[in-house]
XYZ file of C-alpha atoms in Angstrom:
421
model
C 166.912 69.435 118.705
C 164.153 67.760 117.220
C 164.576 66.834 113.773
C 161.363 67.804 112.099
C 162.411 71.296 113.123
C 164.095 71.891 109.983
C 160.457 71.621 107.834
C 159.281 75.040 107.013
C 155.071 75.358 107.534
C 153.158 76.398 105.169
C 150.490 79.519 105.126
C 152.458 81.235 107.524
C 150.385 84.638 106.071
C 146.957 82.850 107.797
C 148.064 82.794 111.287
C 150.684 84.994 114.002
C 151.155 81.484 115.591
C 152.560 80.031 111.963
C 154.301 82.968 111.744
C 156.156 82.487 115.164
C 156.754 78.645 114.003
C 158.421 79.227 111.109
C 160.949 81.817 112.925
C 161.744 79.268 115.645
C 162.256 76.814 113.109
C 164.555 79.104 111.236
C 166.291 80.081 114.641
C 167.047 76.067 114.985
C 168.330 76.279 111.551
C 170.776 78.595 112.577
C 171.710 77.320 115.525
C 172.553 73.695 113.718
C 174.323 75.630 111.384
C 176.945 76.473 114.084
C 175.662 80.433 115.065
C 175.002 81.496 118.626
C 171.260 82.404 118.846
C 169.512 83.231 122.293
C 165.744 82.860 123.220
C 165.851 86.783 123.736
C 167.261 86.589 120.282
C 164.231 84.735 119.093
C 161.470 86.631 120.835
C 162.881 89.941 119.306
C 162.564 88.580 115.710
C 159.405 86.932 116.362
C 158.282 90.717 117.546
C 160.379 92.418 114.741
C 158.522 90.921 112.106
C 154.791 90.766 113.448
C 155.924 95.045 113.316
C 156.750 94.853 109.264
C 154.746 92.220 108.057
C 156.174 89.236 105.145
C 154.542 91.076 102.334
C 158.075 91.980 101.395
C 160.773 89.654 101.303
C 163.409 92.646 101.610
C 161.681 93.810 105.359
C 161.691 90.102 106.510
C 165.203 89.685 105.966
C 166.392 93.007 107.343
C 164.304 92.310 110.495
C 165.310 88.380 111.163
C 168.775 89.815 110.743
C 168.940 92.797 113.313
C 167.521 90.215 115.228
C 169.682 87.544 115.175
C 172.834 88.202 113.691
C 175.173 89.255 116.563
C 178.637 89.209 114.558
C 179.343 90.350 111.156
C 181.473 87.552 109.968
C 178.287 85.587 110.274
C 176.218 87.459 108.100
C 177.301 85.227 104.925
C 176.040 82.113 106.169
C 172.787 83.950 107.574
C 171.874 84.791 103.861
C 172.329 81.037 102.590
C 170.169 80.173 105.148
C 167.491 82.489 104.678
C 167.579 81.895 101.141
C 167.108 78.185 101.595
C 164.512 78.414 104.127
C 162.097 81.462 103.277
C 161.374 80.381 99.685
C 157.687 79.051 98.997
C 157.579 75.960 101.390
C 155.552 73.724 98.841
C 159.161 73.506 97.084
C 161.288 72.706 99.766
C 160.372 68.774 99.230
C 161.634 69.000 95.879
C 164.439 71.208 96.348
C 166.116 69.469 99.166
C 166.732 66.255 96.687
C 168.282 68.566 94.383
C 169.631 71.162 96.892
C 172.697 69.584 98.299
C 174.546 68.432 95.403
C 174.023 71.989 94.157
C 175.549 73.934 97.095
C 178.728 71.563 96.889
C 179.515 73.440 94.021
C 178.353 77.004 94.540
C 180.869 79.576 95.269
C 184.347 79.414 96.365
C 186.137 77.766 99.679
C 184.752 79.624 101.845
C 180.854 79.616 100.670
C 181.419 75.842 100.091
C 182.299 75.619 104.051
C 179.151 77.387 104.815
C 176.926 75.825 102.565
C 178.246 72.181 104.474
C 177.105 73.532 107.316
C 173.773 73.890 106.089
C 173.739 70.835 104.426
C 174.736 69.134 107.444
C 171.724 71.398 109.312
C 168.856 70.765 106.869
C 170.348 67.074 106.941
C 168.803 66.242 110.212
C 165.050 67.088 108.879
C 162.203 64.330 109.358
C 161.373 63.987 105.710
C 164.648 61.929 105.184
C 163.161 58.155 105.321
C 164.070 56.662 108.734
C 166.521 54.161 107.745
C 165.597 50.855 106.641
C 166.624 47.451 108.230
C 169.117 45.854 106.085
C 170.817 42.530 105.520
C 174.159 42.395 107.357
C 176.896 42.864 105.026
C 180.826 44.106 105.397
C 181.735 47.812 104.922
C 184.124 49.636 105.038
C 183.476 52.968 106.720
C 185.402 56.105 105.396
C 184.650 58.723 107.843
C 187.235 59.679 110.369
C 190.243 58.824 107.512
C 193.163 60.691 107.761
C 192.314 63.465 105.218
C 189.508 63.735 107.446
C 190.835 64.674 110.342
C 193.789 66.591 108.493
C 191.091 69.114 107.059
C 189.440 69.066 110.645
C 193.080 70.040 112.358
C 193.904 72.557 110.096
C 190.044 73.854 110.258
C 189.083 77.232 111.635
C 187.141 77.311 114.997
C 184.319 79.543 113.208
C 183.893 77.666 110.453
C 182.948 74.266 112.052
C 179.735 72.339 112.177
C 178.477 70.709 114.892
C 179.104 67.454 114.422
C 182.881 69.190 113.914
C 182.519 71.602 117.412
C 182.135 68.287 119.058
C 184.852 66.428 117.603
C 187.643 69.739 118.084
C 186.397 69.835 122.015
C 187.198 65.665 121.886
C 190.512 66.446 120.616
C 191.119 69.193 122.913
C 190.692 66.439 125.998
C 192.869 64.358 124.311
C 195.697 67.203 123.819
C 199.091 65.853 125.978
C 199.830 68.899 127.631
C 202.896 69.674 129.829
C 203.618 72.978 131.360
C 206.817 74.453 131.289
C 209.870 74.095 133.376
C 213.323 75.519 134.074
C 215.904 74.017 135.897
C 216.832 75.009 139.645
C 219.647 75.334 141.792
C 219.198 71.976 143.500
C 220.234 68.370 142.538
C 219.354 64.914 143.276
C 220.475 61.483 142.967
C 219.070 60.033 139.913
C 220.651 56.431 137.895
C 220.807 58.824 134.987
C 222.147 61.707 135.901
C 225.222 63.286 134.354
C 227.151 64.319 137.518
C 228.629 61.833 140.308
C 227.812 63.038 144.103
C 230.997 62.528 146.141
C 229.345 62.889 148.956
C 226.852 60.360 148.813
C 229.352 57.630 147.090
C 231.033 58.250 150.492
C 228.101 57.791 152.564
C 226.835 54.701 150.898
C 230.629 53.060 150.891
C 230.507 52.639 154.329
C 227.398 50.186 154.202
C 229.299 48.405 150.943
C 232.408 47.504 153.340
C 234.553 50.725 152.100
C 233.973 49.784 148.415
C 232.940 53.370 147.125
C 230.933 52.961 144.496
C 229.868 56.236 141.880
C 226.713 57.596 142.884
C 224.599 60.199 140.029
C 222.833 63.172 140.298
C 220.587 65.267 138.002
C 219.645 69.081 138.362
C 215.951 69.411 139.255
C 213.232 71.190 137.342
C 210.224 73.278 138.547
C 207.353 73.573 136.512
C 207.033 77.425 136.097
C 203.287 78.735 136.172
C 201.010 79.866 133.535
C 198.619 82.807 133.698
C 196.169 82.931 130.954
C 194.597 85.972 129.998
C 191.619 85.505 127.444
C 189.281 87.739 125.609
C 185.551 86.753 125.885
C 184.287 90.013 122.889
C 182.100 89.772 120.920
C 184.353 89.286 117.915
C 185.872 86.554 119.809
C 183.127 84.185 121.195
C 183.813 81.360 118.954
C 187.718 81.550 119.945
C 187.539 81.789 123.423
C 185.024 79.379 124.414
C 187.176 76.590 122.462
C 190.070 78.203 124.632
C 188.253 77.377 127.598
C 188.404 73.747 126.918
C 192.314 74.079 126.197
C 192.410 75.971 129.378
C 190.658 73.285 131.535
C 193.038 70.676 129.528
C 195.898 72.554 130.953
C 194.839 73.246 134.421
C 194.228 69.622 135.132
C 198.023 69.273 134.402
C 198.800 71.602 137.372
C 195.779 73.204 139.148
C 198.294 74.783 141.232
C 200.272 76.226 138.645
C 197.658 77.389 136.386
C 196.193 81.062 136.510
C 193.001 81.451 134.380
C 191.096 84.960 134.030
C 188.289 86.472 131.145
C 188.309 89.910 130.769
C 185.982 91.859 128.207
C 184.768 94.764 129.918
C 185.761 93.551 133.346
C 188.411 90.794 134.849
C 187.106 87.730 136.270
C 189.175 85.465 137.786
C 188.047 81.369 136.936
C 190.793 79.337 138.383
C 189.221 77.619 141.048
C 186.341 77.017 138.278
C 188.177 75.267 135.985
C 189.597 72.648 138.634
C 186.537 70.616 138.099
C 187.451 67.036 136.190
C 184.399 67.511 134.316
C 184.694 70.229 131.407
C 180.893 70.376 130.916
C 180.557 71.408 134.771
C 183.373 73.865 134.407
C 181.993 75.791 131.341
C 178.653 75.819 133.144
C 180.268 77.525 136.038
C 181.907 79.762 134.364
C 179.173 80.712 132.495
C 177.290 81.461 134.997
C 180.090 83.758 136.730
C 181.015 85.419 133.938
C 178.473 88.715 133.390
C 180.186 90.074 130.412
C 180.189 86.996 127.796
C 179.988 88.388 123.930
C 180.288 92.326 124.832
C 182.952 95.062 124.451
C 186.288 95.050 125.245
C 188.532 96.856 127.457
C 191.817 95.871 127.268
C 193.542 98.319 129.016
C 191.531 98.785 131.906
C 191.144 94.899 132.339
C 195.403 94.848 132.150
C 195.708 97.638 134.993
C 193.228 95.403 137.757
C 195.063 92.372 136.489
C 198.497 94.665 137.448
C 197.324 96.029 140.261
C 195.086 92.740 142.267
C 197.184 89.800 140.605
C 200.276 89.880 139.060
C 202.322 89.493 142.469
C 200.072 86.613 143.209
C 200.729 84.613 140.090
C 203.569 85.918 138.156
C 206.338 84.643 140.589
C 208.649 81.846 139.666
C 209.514 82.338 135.682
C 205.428 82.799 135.009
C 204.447 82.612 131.817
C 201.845 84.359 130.134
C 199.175 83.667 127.217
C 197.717 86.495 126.466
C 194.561 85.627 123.834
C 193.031 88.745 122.260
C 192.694 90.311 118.557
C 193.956 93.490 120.102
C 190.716 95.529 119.257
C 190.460 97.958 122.213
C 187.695 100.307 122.590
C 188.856 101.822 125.943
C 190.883 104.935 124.292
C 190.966 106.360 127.719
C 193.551 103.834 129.482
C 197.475 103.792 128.638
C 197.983 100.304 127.228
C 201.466 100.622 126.613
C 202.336 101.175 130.456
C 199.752 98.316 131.641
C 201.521 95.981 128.750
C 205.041 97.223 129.632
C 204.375 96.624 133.206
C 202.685 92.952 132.459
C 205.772 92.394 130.494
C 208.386 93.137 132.562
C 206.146 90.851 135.647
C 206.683 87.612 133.275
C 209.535 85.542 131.863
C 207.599 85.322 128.495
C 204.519 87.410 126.799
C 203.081 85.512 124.548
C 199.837 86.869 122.473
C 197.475 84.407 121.213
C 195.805 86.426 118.296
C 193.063 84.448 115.521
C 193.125 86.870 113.416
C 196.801 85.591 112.304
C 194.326 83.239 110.206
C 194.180 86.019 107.414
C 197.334 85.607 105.189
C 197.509 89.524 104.720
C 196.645 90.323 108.324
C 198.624 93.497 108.975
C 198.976 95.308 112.197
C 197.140 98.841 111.048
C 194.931 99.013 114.498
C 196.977 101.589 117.117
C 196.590 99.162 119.357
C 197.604 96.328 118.242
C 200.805 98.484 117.225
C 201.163 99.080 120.774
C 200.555 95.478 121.919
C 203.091 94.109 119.629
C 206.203 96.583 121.157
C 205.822 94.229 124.512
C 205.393 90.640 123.244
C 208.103 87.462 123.269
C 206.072 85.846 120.276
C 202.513 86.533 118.281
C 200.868 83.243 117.447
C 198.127 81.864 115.714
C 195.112 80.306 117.235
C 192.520 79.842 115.275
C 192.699 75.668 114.733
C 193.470 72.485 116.293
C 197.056 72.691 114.688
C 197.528 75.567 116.215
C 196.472 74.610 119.370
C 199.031 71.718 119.182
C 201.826 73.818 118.113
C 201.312 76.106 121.235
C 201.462 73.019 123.602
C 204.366 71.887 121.877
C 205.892 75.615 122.635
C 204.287 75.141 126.138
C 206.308 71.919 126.829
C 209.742 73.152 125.329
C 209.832 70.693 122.045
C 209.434 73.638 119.503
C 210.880 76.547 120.963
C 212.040 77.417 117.295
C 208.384 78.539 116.506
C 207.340 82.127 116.342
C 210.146 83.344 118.139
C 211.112 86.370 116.524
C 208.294 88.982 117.002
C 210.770 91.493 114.522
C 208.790 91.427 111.503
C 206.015 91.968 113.046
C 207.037 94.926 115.110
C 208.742 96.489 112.199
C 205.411 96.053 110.088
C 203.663 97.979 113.285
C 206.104 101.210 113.485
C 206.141 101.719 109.641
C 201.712 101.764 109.709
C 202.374 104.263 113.101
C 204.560 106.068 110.853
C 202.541 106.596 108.329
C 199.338 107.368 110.429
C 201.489 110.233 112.553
């Protein structure tokens, strides 16, 4: 993106082609502030507001945002940034100098969050001086400290910058992933196993000159495979395009024993798309494959093909399955709790990745979600990097101790069915 993008022009009233400048300007605003905004997106508002005019402030707003707000939780940073950028354009020299330390302090935690990501937005604008040439001199840079990348671990996916998308995707690469195993019938010699082999301390004494010597084995371990099953919504776009990038992490582990399929109002299988070593290439193929990125969701009817086409092609051998969704279904017409009972009863372990465990008083009130939670091992978080890291540590056996009793959760669901008989 250009950087003199951010500068509003002036006398946008004199001319359609001002007009349409200042929109696509605001439109790169927006999409440095972190929001997803289309050409089509564009276009429309460009269109929408030629239709009303900008004599009133009120109409401009209201058309830019049917426009080009495509999620409500997005709507709050939306009105910062028109506020910022549709004031009188002579003033927006003088108020950026004064602007930023201002919307530190506006507002609570969350508007601070959004405000940063305008300030790092309207941060990139040409009128900053290009920097000057300076005498070489030691410093001591602070970025990247500790508390830094603390509050960007702990940091929800919808929330970041950039700059901060960027780093989370780095971090995602650098995740040490290891699939789960269980332990088989079979044993081989191994210098640290536990058990002595008779059989092969026989066979080796006779090449020793009938010294028998103890000879170890160890119990083998397969890797058991992992189906992933994520939502692409619209309510989860941010979520499940970082989940991509966890998803390519762990199918370069195993590309044999990782399952990966997107479902919103249709399943699409993107294994074999996700075995590219380059996660850039990957996403681009499977954005391109995909036809139903950021629409409705049908969970139900996505579960029954996955039933009926897949589940005795990957769920053999222990499979586990991740399960990422916030459980909103708008397909009323399907029985979820027979295509969930059946999926759970195909795997050794359900597990449903859900973001909207963020909120501290989440609370299972949707009917589906009530159903959902009847036929799940554990309901995790995973809206963050920590969370991310906590489910590979589940993945790979270290914490087994987290989120494993589903209980509360299920009794929370009956008594909200109970009440809503």
């Amino acid at each position: 993106m250009a950087s003199a993008a951010l500068q509003p022009v002036d006398d946008v009233e004199t001319s359609p082609r001002r007009l349409a400048e200042n929109i696509m300007l605001f439109v790169r605003l927006l999409r440095a502030s972190g929001l997803k905004v289309g050409p089509s997106a564009m276009l429309d508002a460009v269109c929408s507001v030629q239709q009303v005019g900008i004599e009133k402030k009120p109409y401009l707003y209201h058309s830019l945002a049917a426009s080009l707000l495509s999620r409500p939780e997005d709507r709050a940073l939306f009105d910062q940034a028109f506020h910022l950028f549709w004031r009188n354009p002579k003033f927006m020299e003088q108020m950026r100098n004064v602007l930023l330390p201002q919307m530190k302090s506006m507002g609570g935690e969350a508007d601070n969050e959004m405000m940063r990501r305008l300030e790092d937005a309207l941060g990139q604008s040409a009128d900053n001086p290009p920097p000057v040439p300076e005498k070489t001199e030691l410093q001591i840079d602070a970025r990247h400290t500790a508390s830094e990348k603390e509050a960007l671990q702990a940091k929800d996916f919808q929330m970041m910058s950039s700059s901060e998308w960027a780093e989370a995707e780095q971090a995602i690469a650098r995740l040490v992933l290891q699939l789960p195993s269980r332990p088989m019938r079979r044993y081989r010699l191994h210098p640290k196993g536990q058990l002595i082999d008779f059989r092969a301390s026989l066979r080796t004494a006779r090449w020793r000159g009938g010294l028998v010597l103890p000879q170890y084995r160890k119990q083998q371990r397969l890797v058991r495979p992992v189906v992933v099953l994520c939502d692409i919504s619209g309510s989860m776009e941010s979520y499940s395009r970082m989940m991509l990038h966890f998803m390519h992490a762990l199918t370069r582990q195993s590309p044999a024993r990782v399952s990966s399929f997107l479902f919103g109002t249709q399943l699409t299988s993107i294994s074999r798309l996700l075995q590219n070593r380059d996660v850039d290439e990957s996403i681009a193929a499977v954005s391109a494959a995909v036809p139903d990125w950021s629409g409705g969701t049908r969970i139900s009817t996505s579960l029954a093909e996955f039933n009926r086409v897949w589940s005795r092609r990957v769920l053999g051998q222990g499979a586990i399955v991740l399960l990422m969704t916030d459980g909103l279904d708008r397909d009323s017409s399907a029985d979820l709790s027979a295509q969930m009972d059946r999926l759970h009863k195909s795997c050794t372990e359900l597990i449903w990745l859900n973001p909207l465990l963020r909120y501290d008083k989440f609370a299972p009130k949707s009917q589906s979600v009530q159903t959902m939670l009847a036929h799940v091992d554990r309901f995790i978080p995973v809206h963050s990097l920590d969370a991310l890291s906590q489910l590979a540590s589940l993945l790979s056996g270290q914490h087994n101790h987290l989120y494993n009793d589903v209980s509360d959760w299920q009794d929370q669901a009956r008594r909200f069915a109970a009440q809503t008989a």
